[in-house]
């Protein structure tokens, strides 16, 4: 890998750059991860995942689809789903952030290689799609409900935004501009009144408009948004709520239908609301966020509790074993919350981002960056089969990370998020610096009046909760350093000038004329804690979860007596949990089974340890059958191989679901 000095254009590059708002995001060249939890994952992403994605798309013919269009050899037996083009574009986006971040020549060469193949497939009028509109294929825009044509284009535009902001105008940006112009001509105010069944074109157009300074792209995004929700698309067996065409977004009260669609659409709505000064639309989205986060979101931050439509369930419908929690929905939730934070400065949004980063995005990739979870359930009832790294997984679920999927949206979504992660960590306003996510990093920025804000963040968070912010350059006048204190951080303290004081969850501020070498230390309480669910979440009534810092913990069957130990486990909620390295321990025991042949009985099962299959455990157990149950971070589950797993632990003596 050859690293060249970073291009100056990349310094301020970010995925989301509103033209107004209370805070401005810092760019990939202004926040440099220097290691730690996220730095390691970003390095693995760069070194392994990007090439992994390209090689799979080559092997499966998803890249050759572009060559076939260019060569006029298309046919009805095209490999891949109609949205496989979008995976190439998401990889291009990830490569663009990576090349912009590090100047890596390998990433740069891959961008040029892929762009050349994509560009050759573009029709003279700007239309670009390998599944429709050519010999042996359906006509253009003949299946707006499920064809994903505009969805694909939206991802092309996001890739072009990454390239434009990190390297300037190039072939990829020119291809995207022609494609965007084609969309505006075809679907503009005087054109076809259609929308795409899978939102994405809206968020792509809005940011492309910001990046190019051409408002007509933002206007086209607004048109698509306002057209939706009026039964614009044909009805389908899953109903129009599946693609959010049931209610206009301004009137919707909650997220529903396919989770990734709902969230990509919402991200675009925030963009349009901000660019148009449309407070009514912004407030509508905020209300949807509040209700959906309260009632339709898992403790992990995961969204989507129905497999049938990869969708949101009803309020409080959050079954842990049937949790879908697609990795892409986690990425999309972060896209929404980051835009809402940039529009409002509210730390509730960055709190949810932290939860989702640690417990959805970090859960997906394997440590080597070459296998991924698609669905992220909170309870795996049976261990998955070891995945064959040379096979495509036909299923989104399965209990083990897979190298690639027939529908492979998640790996490239993780890749682009990790490559651009620095763009989500910190912001500035007119008076100072706000740090939202804690990772070892160097921040080098300046305020609008030219005053430098330069700090080094030293931390091994979340291994420990100590975050040291060391000022790297002095200032002649005061500025304000703001640090997010997570909602869970009851008992946090800050130390400055040798004085320690307690701080409340929210935004901690320290204001002074900082001198080089000044240190502010935030200490977040990392003792594991019990978390109880709202009783309206029927599926986990009578259960507790254990969290440690931003991480949700889980129990794995391989740490328990098998078979059946995890199935029957109950825990003592009156003591502990106790710290155990990066995890925790709780006291648990195994109640008697109700009997054989029938799973129901007239009396509550009593604790019992002399079951033959649990004899080994009985020897280990204390009086009363209690033993220690180790809990580990959910994001690392199944790292040691196939296992069953659960986040929610039934409480001994409590009514159980
Ligand atoms: Zn996905």
XYZ file of C-alpha atoms and ligand atoms in Angstrom:
658
model
C 0.000 0.000 0.000
C 1.447 3.372 -1.033
C 0.338 6.399 0.899
C 0.802 9.854 -0.581
C 0.262 13.108 1.301
C -3.358 13.905 1.629
C -4.910 16.068 -1.049
C -5.951 19.401 0.482
C -9.382 19.055 -1.123
C -10.078 16.077 1.084
C -9.486 17.834 4.389
C -13.020 19.132 4.813
C -14.713 16.331 2.874
C -17.771 14.872 4.609
C -20.719 12.728 3.515
C -23.290 15.300 4.686
C -22.793 19.059 4.400
C -25.924 21.131 5.000
C -25.765 24.737 3.838
C -27.004 25.880 7.245
C -27.379 24.563 10.769
C -26.181 25.129 14.314
C -23.061 22.970 13.857
C -20.786 22.030 10.954
C -19.301 18.547 10.561
C -15.517 18.212 10.514
C -13.969 16.501 7.520
C -11.945 13.386 6.900
C -8.716 15.378 6.889
C -9.621 17.272 10.045
C -10.332 14.221 12.197
C -7.758 11.434 11.890
C -8.414 8.188 13.715
C -5.155 6.957 15.219
C -6.205 3.471 16.302
C -8.527 2.057 18.916
C -11.843 0.294 18.439
C -12.785 2.168 15.272
C -9.303 2.807 13.917
C -8.675 -0.951 13.801
C -11.958 -1.541 11.981
C -11.251 1.247 9.542
C -7.826 -0.239 8.776
C -9.279 -3.719 8.230
C -11.915 -2.178 5.984
C -9.205 -0.516 3.898
C -6.864 -3.496 3.818
C -9.379 -6.307 3.294
C -13.035 -5.405 2.830
C -12.728 -3.103 -0.183
C -10.833 -5.661 -2.272
C -13.096 -8.425 -0.951
C -16.166 -6.592 -2.278
C -14.604 -5.926 -5.678
C -13.501 -9.536 -6.113
C -16.989 -10.880 -5.306
C -18.649 -8.503 -7.735
C -16.179 -9.505 -10.411
C -16.682 -13.188 -9.730
C -20.485 -12.938 -9.833
C -20.575 -10.885 -13.032
C -22.019 -7.763 -11.436
C -19.132 -5.734 -12.857
C -19.275 -7.475 -16.208
C -22.918 -6.333 -16.450
C -21.534 -2.887 -17.248
C -19.266 -4.355 -19.958
C -22.215 -6.159 -21.550
C -24.198 -2.938 -21.853
C -21.173 -1.185 -23.346
C -20.516 -4.017 -25.787
C -24.170 -4.436 -26.768
C -24.266 -8.039 -25.547
C -27.021 -7.767 -22.920
C -29.486 -10.639 -22.611
C -32.342 -11.733 -20.345
C -30.049 -13.953 -18.272
C -28.180 -11.068 -16.665
C -26.572 -12.144 -13.355
C -27.501 -10.417 -10.099
C -30.571 -8.622 -8.823
C -31.749 -5.379 -10.379
C -29.925 -3.444 -7.661
C -26.499 -5.034 -8.095
C -25.247 -1.834 -9.815
C -25.732 -0.054 -6.483
C -23.153 -2.330 -4.830
C -20.568 -1.181 -7.359
C -21.481 2.427 -6.563
C -21.358 1.909 -2.794
C -17.920 0.338 -3.235
C -16.883 3.337 -5.343
C -18.110 5.612 -2.569
C -16.112 3.669 0.028
C -13.010 3.779 -2.199
C -13.413 7.517 -2.721
C -13.561 8.195 1.025
C -10.589 5.872 1.567
C -8.483 7.473 -1.177
C -9.441 10.912 0.113
C -8.630 9.980 3.686
C -5.228 8.401 3.088
C -4.221 9.052 -0.518
C -3.938 5.296 -0.930
C -2.880 4.581 -4.506
C -4.532 1.165 -4.524
C -7.896 2.741 -3.773
C -7.229 5.427 -6.363
C -6.443 2.821 -9.022
C -9.589 0.875 -8.146
C -11.706 4.013 -8.546
C -10.292 4.620 -12.020
C -10.674 0.956 -12.979
C -14.310 0.757 -11.879
C -15.237 4.207 -13.171
C -13.993 3.327 -16.663
C -16.269 0.288 -16.813
C -19.264 2.176 -15.413
C -18.748 5.110 -17.805
C -18.712 2.883 -20.878
C -22.188 1.597 -19.972
C -23.799 5.031 -19.903
C -26.248 5.673 -22.725
C -25.770 8.872 -24.785
C -28.694 10.577 -23.007
C -27.241 9.898 -19.555
C -29.341 6.856 -18.626
C -27.170 4.355 -16.781
C -28.458 0.964 -15.695
C -27.420 -2.580 -16.528
C -30.791 -4.252 -15.919
C -33.256 -2.213 -17.953
C -33.464 -0.498 -21.308
C -31.143 -2.610 -23.431
C -31.454 -5.592 -25.764
C -33.224 -8.494 -24.071
C -34.264 -6.363 -21.085
C -37.451 -4.669 -19.918
C -37.915 -1.061 -21.060
C -36.604 1.779 -18.915
C -38.751 2.689 -15.915
C -41.229 -0.102 -16.624
C -41.112 -1.409 -13.034
C -40.750 1.583 -10.746
C -42.144 -0.428 -7.820
C -39.433 -3.089 -7.690
C -36.924 -2.258 -10.449
C -34.562 -0.087 -8.370
C -33.410 2.011 -11.362
C -33.521 5.342 -9.529
C -32.262 3.675 -6.347
C -29.137 2.646 -8.225
C -28.692 6.173 -9.542
C -28.981 7.559 -6.011
C -26.002 5.476 -4.913
C -24.060 6.620 -7.995
C -24.682 10.216 -6.883
C -23.482 9.515 -3.342
C -20.307 7.975 -4.768
C -19.836 11.058 -6.918
C -20.292 13.317 -3.877
C -17.484 11.437 -2.140
C -15.262 11.825 -5.192
C -16.110 15.462 -5.827
C -15.389 16.433 -2.234
C -12.168 14.446 -1.915
C -10.623 14.785 -5.388
C -12.653 17.250 -7.426
C -14.373 16.801 -10.770
C -13.370 13.594 -12.563
C -14.925 10.991 -14.849
C -17.068 9.527 -12.064
C -18.499 12.953 -11.245
C -19.147 13.667 -14.925
C -20.945 10.323 -15.339
C -23.048 11.091 -12.243
C -23.891 14.574 -13.512
C -25.173 13.184 -16.813
C -27.198 10.547 -14.934
C -28.658 13.157 -12.574
C -29.547 15.422 -15.495
C -31.270 12.500 -17.191
C -33.326 11.896 -14.025
C -34.289 15.572 -13.783
C -35.336 15.669 -17.451
C -37.319 12.433 -17.180
C -38.971 12.942 -13.782
C -38.989 16.736 -13.459
C -42.089 18.856 -12.877
C -43.105 18.444 -16.539
C -41.949 14.831 -16.837
C -43.103 11.420 -15.671
C -44.891 11.751 -12.299
C -43.243 8.600 -10.924
C -41.104 7.730 -7.917
C -38.822 4.794 -7.154
C -40.093 1.912 -5.008
C -36.860 2.052 -3.014
C -36.030 5.564 -1.805
C -32.372 6.585 -2.241
C -32.435 8.802 -5.313
C -33.764 11.576 -3.047
C -30.876 11.549 -0.581
C -28.403 11.165 -3.464
C -29.836 14.106 -5.396
C -30.002 16.361 -2.329
C -26.341 15.875 -1.438
C -25.253 16.021 -5.083
C -27.035 19.366 -5.273
C -25.145 20.584 -2.224
C -21.807 19.298 -3.511
C -22.198 20.793 -6.988
C -23.983 23.938 -5.831
C -26.773 23.187 -8.302
C -30.100 23.634 -6.602
C -32.115 21.897 -9.298
C -30.943 18.542 -7.958
C -32.251 19.446 -4.497
C -35.486 20.548 -6.135
C -35.820 17.190 -7.891
C -35.339 15.482 -4.516
C -38.143 17.635 -3.089
C -40.401 16.709 -6.001
C -39.819 12.987 -5.423
C -40.506 13.426 -1.686
C -43.754 15.295 -2.186
C -44.971 12.859 -4.835
C -44.684 9.979 -2.408
C -47.456 8.878 -0.086
C -50.349 9.425 -2.476
C -50.605 5.904 -3.889
C -48.208 6.937 -6.649
C -46.887 3.391 -7.022
C -48.955 0.322 -7.854
C -50.178 -1.551 -4.815
C -48.305 -4.753 -3.969
C -49.145 -7.723 -1.717
C -47.089 -6.209 1.108
C -49.111 -2.991 0.832
C -47.996 0.527 -0.036
C -46.608 1.107 3.450
C -43.807 -1.231 2.379
C -42.361 1.590 0.258
C -43.832 4.484 2.272
C -46.312 5.370 -0.459
C -49.262 5.088 1.954
C -49.015 8.461 3.726
C -47.147 11.651 2.708
C -44.023 12.030 4.820
C -45.275 15.326 6.241
C -48.328 13.588 7.687
C -46.738 10.299 8.779
C -46.492 9.706 12.524
C -44.054 6.829 12.665
C -41.646 4.805 10.536
C -43.272 1.806 8.939
C -42.739 -0.656 6.137
C -39.317 -1.679 4.850
C -36.854 -0.199 7.319
C -34.038 0.768 4.946
C -36.504 2.405 2.558
C -38.154 4.337 5.388
C -34.818 5.565 6.705
C -33.231 6.545 3.378
C -36.406 8.492 2.629
C -36.279 10.184 6.021
C -32.630 11.152 5.551
C -33.600 12.902 2.320
C -36.505 14.623 4.051
C -34.114 16.170 6.577
C -31.862 17.349 3.744
C -34.736 18.932 1.845
C -36.214 20.467 5.008
C -32.866 22.101 5.830
C -32.175 23.345 2.287
C -35.710 24.746 1.941
C -36.063 26.113 5.481
C -39.081 23.822 5.768
C -39.626 23.650 9.536
C -42.920 21.803 9.174
C -41.180 18.936 7.381
C -38.295 18.925 9.873
C -40.695 18.767 12.828
C -42.630 15.941 11.173
C -39.440 13.917 10.856
C -38.449 14.679 14.445
C -41.807 13.385 15.675
C -41.382 10.217 13.609
C -37.900 9.736 15.057
C -39.168 10.147 18.621
C -42.011 7.664 18.349
C -40.046 5.139 16.310
C -37.020 5.273 18.615
C -39.254 4.936 21.671
C -41.431 2.084 20.403
C -39.903 0.427 17.347
C -36.193 0.250 18.089
C -34.179 -2.524 19.696
C -31.797 -1.949 22.595
C -28.974 -2.368 20.078
C -30.296 0.544 18.016
C -31.345 -2.040 15.432
C -34.515 -1.381 13.457
C -36.864 -3.771 11.690
C -38.671 -6.574 13.516
C -40.339 -8.373 10.620
C -38.548 -10.692 8.246
C -41.379 -10.872 5.737
C -40.908 -7.296 4.553
C -37.581 -6.480 6.269
C -39.733 -3.955 8.036
C -40.769 -2.146 11.159
C -43.412 -3.887 13.259
C -46.117 -2.188 15.242
C -45.353 -0.202 18.379
C -43.698 -2.474 20.984
C -43.412 -5.363 18.501
C -39.750 -6.112 19.194
C -39.224 -9.876 19.425
C -35.532 -10.600 20.068
C -35.379 -13.911 18.175
C -37.233 -12.561 15.152
C -35.387 -9.258 15.159
C -34.332 -8.476 11.613
C -32.236 -5.391 12.350
C -30.621 -5.339 8.937
C -27.119 -3.924 9.003
C -28.149 -1.470 6.271
C -30.992 -0.216 8.468
C -28.385 0.553 11.131
C -26.344 2.514 8.594
C -29.486 4.303 7.410
C -30.522 5.123 10.983
C -27.123 6.761 11.489
C -27.654 8.739 8.270
C -30.965 10.051 9.642
C -29.756 10.826 13.149
C -26.608 12.589 11.939
C -28.653 14.837 9.646
C -31.066 15.598 12.496
C -28.155 16.402 14.781
C -26.615 18.751 12.211
C -30.022 20.437 11.849
C -30.705 20.824 15.574
C -27.571 20.213 17.649
C -29.607 17.810 19.823
C -27.408 15.143 21.453
C -30.181 12.541 21.568
C -29.365 11.908 17.937
C -25.648 11.388 18.514
C -26.474 9.151 21.486
C -28.438 6.865 19.169
C -25.612 6.969 16.631
C -23.187 5.674 19.264
C -25.547 2.852 20.245
C -26.049 1.866 16.609
C -22.365 2.072 15.717
C -21.298 -0.269 18.526
C -24.196 -2.704 18.413
C -25.200 -2.911 14.750
C -22.437 -1.594 12.471
C -19.606 -3.117 14.530
C -21.484 -6.427 14.829
C -21.640 -7.013 11.099
C -18.056 -7.516 9.881
C -15.876 -10.380 11.066
C -12.489 -9.405 12.557
C -10.805 -10.099 9.199
C -13.281 -7.907 7.286
C -14.239 -10.704 4.896
C -17.572 -11.915 6.305
C -20.673 -10.077 7.461
C -23.939 -10.298 9.305
C -26.901 -9.112 7.278
C -29.607 -9.543 9.962
C -28.704 -8.827 13.574
C -31.123 -10.732 15.832
C -30.903 -10.361 19.608
C -31.511 -14.047 20.217
C -30.118 -16.891 18.141
C -31.887 -20.113 19.089
C -29.646 -22.582 17.279
C -26.010 -22.209 16.278
C -25.521 -21.458 12.596
C -23.439 -23.656 10.357
C -19.855 -22.535 9.762
C -19.994 -20.397 6.626
C -17.989 -21.474 3.591
C -15.909 -18.417 2.634
C -16.155 -19.355 -1.044
C -19.967 -19.566 -1.104
C -22.665 -16.958 -1.603
C -25.209 -17.052 1.189
C -28.747 -17.204 -0.151
C -30.140 -16.016 3.171
C -29.916 -12.855 5.188
C -30.109 -14.774 8.454
C -28.172 -17.785 9.577
C -26.252 -17.166 12.752
C -22.828 -16.962 11.170
C -21.220 -14.178 9.176
C -21.154 -14.882 5.427
C -18.590 -13.791 2.839
C -21.228 -12.529 0.436
C -24.967 -12.656 -0.125
C -27.261 -12.985 -3.108
C -28.648 -9.663 -1.885
C -25.379 -8.141 -0.745
C -26.297 -4.616 0.292
C -24.783 -4.784 3.770
C -21.033 -5.360 3.159
C -20.641 -2.291 0.939
C -22.767 -0.230 3.323
C -20.439 -1.125 6.186
C -17.453 -0.356 3.945
C -18.568 3.147 3.021
C -19.551 3.942 6.606
C -16.207 2.865 8.086
C -14.239 4.675 5.371
C -16.112 7.917 6.096
C -16.420 7.442 9.856
C -14.318 10.480 10.728
C -17.048 12.598 9.152
C -19.441 11.605 11.965
C -17.249 12.225 15.019
C -17.001 15.953 15.612
C -18.426 19.335 14.692
C -17.647 23.001 15.171
C -19.834 26.031 15.640
C -18.878 29.716 15.800
C -17.528 29.314 19.308
C -15.826 25.965 19.552
C -15.494 22.260 19.026
C -17.993 19.502 19.831
C -16.807 15.897 20.124
C -19.634 13.383 19.764
C -17.950 9.979 19.512
C -14.871 8.939 21.463
C -11.951 7.411 19.646
C -8.221 8.060 19.685
C -7.804 10.761 17.066
C -6.169 14.024 16.113
C -8.534 16.902 15.413
C -7.168 19.856 13.486
C -9.710 22.483 12.552
C -10.369 26.162 12.814
C -13.297 28.304 13.774
C -14.938 30.629 11.218
C -12.848 33.559 12.517
C -9.636 31.609 11.922
C -8.875 30.597 15.507
C -7.378 27.113 15.503
C -8.998 24.305 17.423
C -6.516 21.467 17.609
C -6.806 18.636 20.099
C -5.592 15.085 20.464
C -8.024 12.596 21.937
C -6.359 9.783 23.908
C -8.572 6.916 24.956
C -9.043 3.166 24.752
C -12.818 3.615 24.945
C -14.868 1.523 25.325
C -12.308 -0.748 27.037
C -12.190 2.013 29.661
C -14.263 5.148 30.071
C -11.396 7.619 30.351
C -11.204 10.130 27.511
C -8.292 12.605 27.646
C -8.583 15.619 25.366
C -5.192 17.307 25.060
C -5.016 20.724 23.461
C -2.398 20.778 20.709
C -2.367 24.477 19.829
C -3.015 27.465 22.088
C -5.440 30.286 21.384
C -5.306 33.911 22.453
C -9.026 34.087 23.151
C -11.445 31.671 24.790
C -13.292 28.959 22.908
C -15.619 26.229 24.067
C -14.811 22.535 24.106
C -18.003 20.441 24.253
C -18.059 16.733 25.021
C -21.094 14.500 24.717
C -21.972 12.726 27.952
C -24.080 9.719 26.893
C -27.560 9.286 28.371
C -26.449 6.070 30.088
C -23.440 7.752 31.773
C -24.887 8.326 35.225
C -21.984 9.286 37.479
C -19.676 10.712 34.834
C -17.039 13.248 35.903
C -14.793 15.775 34.237
C -11.361 16.840 35.434
C -9.743 20.113 34.426
C -6.978 22.040 36.191
C -6.741 19.222 38.709
C -10.348 19.663 39.815
C -12.907 16.913 39.322
C -16.639 17.563 39.209
C -19.686 15.472 38.345
C -21.382 16.030 35.000
C -24.865 15.209 33.800
C -25.716 13.400 30.582
C -25.984 15.856 27.712
C -23.332 18.239 26.468
C -20.484 19.092 28.845
C -18.810 22.407 28.041
C -15.437 23.812 29.071
C -14.707 27.367 27.967
C -11.359 29.109 28.243
C -8.360 30.425 26.300
C -6.828 26.993 25.971
C -3.049 26.663 25.989
C -1.119 23.902 24.261
C -0.833 20.994 26.678
C -4.070 21.738 28.566
C -5.916 18.519 29.290
C -9.603 17.904 29.937
C -10.432 14.393 31.126
C -13.901 12.929 30.815
C -14.502 9.799 32.870
C -17.506 7.740 31.852
C -18.741 5.014 34.230
C -18.080 1.644 32.610
C -19.397 -0.606 35.335
C -21.843 -3.053 33.732
C -25.471 -2.210 34.416
C -28.847 -3.897 34.214
C -31.346 -2.501 31.724
C -35.070 -3.248 32.018
C -37.454 -3.133 29.070
C -40.751 -1.269 28.896
C -43.380 -3.863 29.873
C -45.269 -3.128 26.673
C -42.522 -4.972 24.787
C -44.279 -8.284 25.455
C -41.580 -10.438 23.957
C -39.013 -9.520 26.621
C -41.285 -8.915 29.608
C -39.630 -10.373 32.703
C -36.159 -10.121 31.164
C -33.164 -7.870 31.719
C -30.252 -6.971 29.511
C -26.768 -6.031 30.636
C -24.969 -3.078 29.107
C -21.475 -1.784 29.658
C -20.782 1.718 28.408
C -22.104 1.931 24.846
C -22.022 -1.828 24.389
C -24.927 -4.218 24.782
C -23.742 -7.545 26.201
C -24.994 -11.054 25.461
C -24.700 -14.640 26.693
C -23.456 -17.344 24.338
C -24.316 -21.036 24.654
C -20.670 -22.020 24.331
C -20.105 -20.474 27.770
C -22.979 -22.446 29.323
C -23.818 -26.086 30.001
C -25.032 -27.660 26.807
C -27.402 -28.728 25.540
C -30.145 -26.463 26.637
C -28.309 -24.265 29.125
C -28.984 -21.037 27.287
C -32.604 -21.954 26.579
C -33.524 -22.430 30.220
C -31.182 -19.932 31.893
C -32.603 -17.455 34.391
C -30.545 -14.770 36.097
C -30.506 -13.106 39.493
C -31.380 -9.462 38.978
C -30.847 -8.704 42.664
C -27.055 -8.925 42.545
C -24.473 -7.781 40.026
C -23.694 -7.627 37.269
C -20.000 -7.770 38.079
C -17.268 -6.443 35.780
C -15.340 -9.086 33.857
C -12.781 -7.578 31.498
C -14.634 -6.018 28.598
C -17.798 -7.872 29.577
C -19.613 -8.833 32.754
C -20.789 -11.716 34.898
C -24.259 -12.328 36.263
C -25.551 -15.055 38.569
C -27.704 -17.579 36.773
C -29.335 -20.927 37.295
C -31.346 -23.446 35.346
C -34.947 -24.037 36.443
C -36.520 -27.460 36.127
C -38.124 -28.360 32.869
C -41.883 -28.684 33.010
C -41.675 -32.296 31.911
C -41.494 -34.295 28.764
C -44.008 -34.352 25.960
C -45.843 -31.176 26.909
C -44.360 -27.736 27.508
C -46.992 -26.534 29.993
C -47.761 -27.372 33.597
C -50.150 -26.286 36.380
C -47.317 -25.014 38.628
C -44.369 -22.706 38.118
C -41.149 -24.704 37.541
C -38.864 -24.746 40.597
C -35.078 -24.399 40.446
C -33.491 -27.761 39.867
C -29.906 -28.670 39.239
C -29.890 -32.457 39.234
C -31.011 -32.885 35.642
C -28.771 -35.547 34.182
C -27.524 -33.429 31.283
C -26.622 -30.628 33.673
C -24.736 -32.794 36.182
C -21.457 -31.138 35.341
C -22.968 -27.762 36.046
C -24.424 -28.927 39.380
C -20.935 -29.736 40.580
C -19.795 -26.238 39.704
C -22.813 -24.523 41.163
C -23.107 -22.972 44.569
C -25.945 -23.724 46.880
C -29.248 -23.040 45.216
C -27.818 -23.903 41.848
C -26.320 -20.491 41.178
C -23.324 -20.161 38.875
C -21.551 -17.349 37.053
C -22.717 -16.543 33.532
C -20.149 -14.667 31.438
C -21.484 -11.948 29.154
C -19.603 -10.511 26.196
C -20.149 -7.554 23.859
C -22.941 -8.350 21.439
C -20.880 -7.051 18.516
C -18.396 -9.880 19.036
C -20.939 -12.695 19.201
C -20.083 -15.786 17.153
C -16.486 -14.585 16.780
C -15.459 -17.861 18.412
C -17.575 -19.924 16.037
C -21.224 -20.929 15.732
C -23.187 -20.530 18.943
C -26.628 -19.735 20.170
C -26.921 -16.373 21.887
C -29.272 -14.104 23.763
C -29.255 -10.469 24.835
C -32.416 -10.503 26.969
C -32.061 -12.733 30.034
C -35.170 -13.997 31.878
C -35.139 -12.939 35.522
C -35.406 -15.671 38.141
C -38.760 -15.525 39.888
C -40.291 -13.075 37.437
C -43.159 -13.913 35.139
C -41.521 -15.105 31.986
C -42.722 -14.527 28.464
Zn -28.375 -4.637 3.726
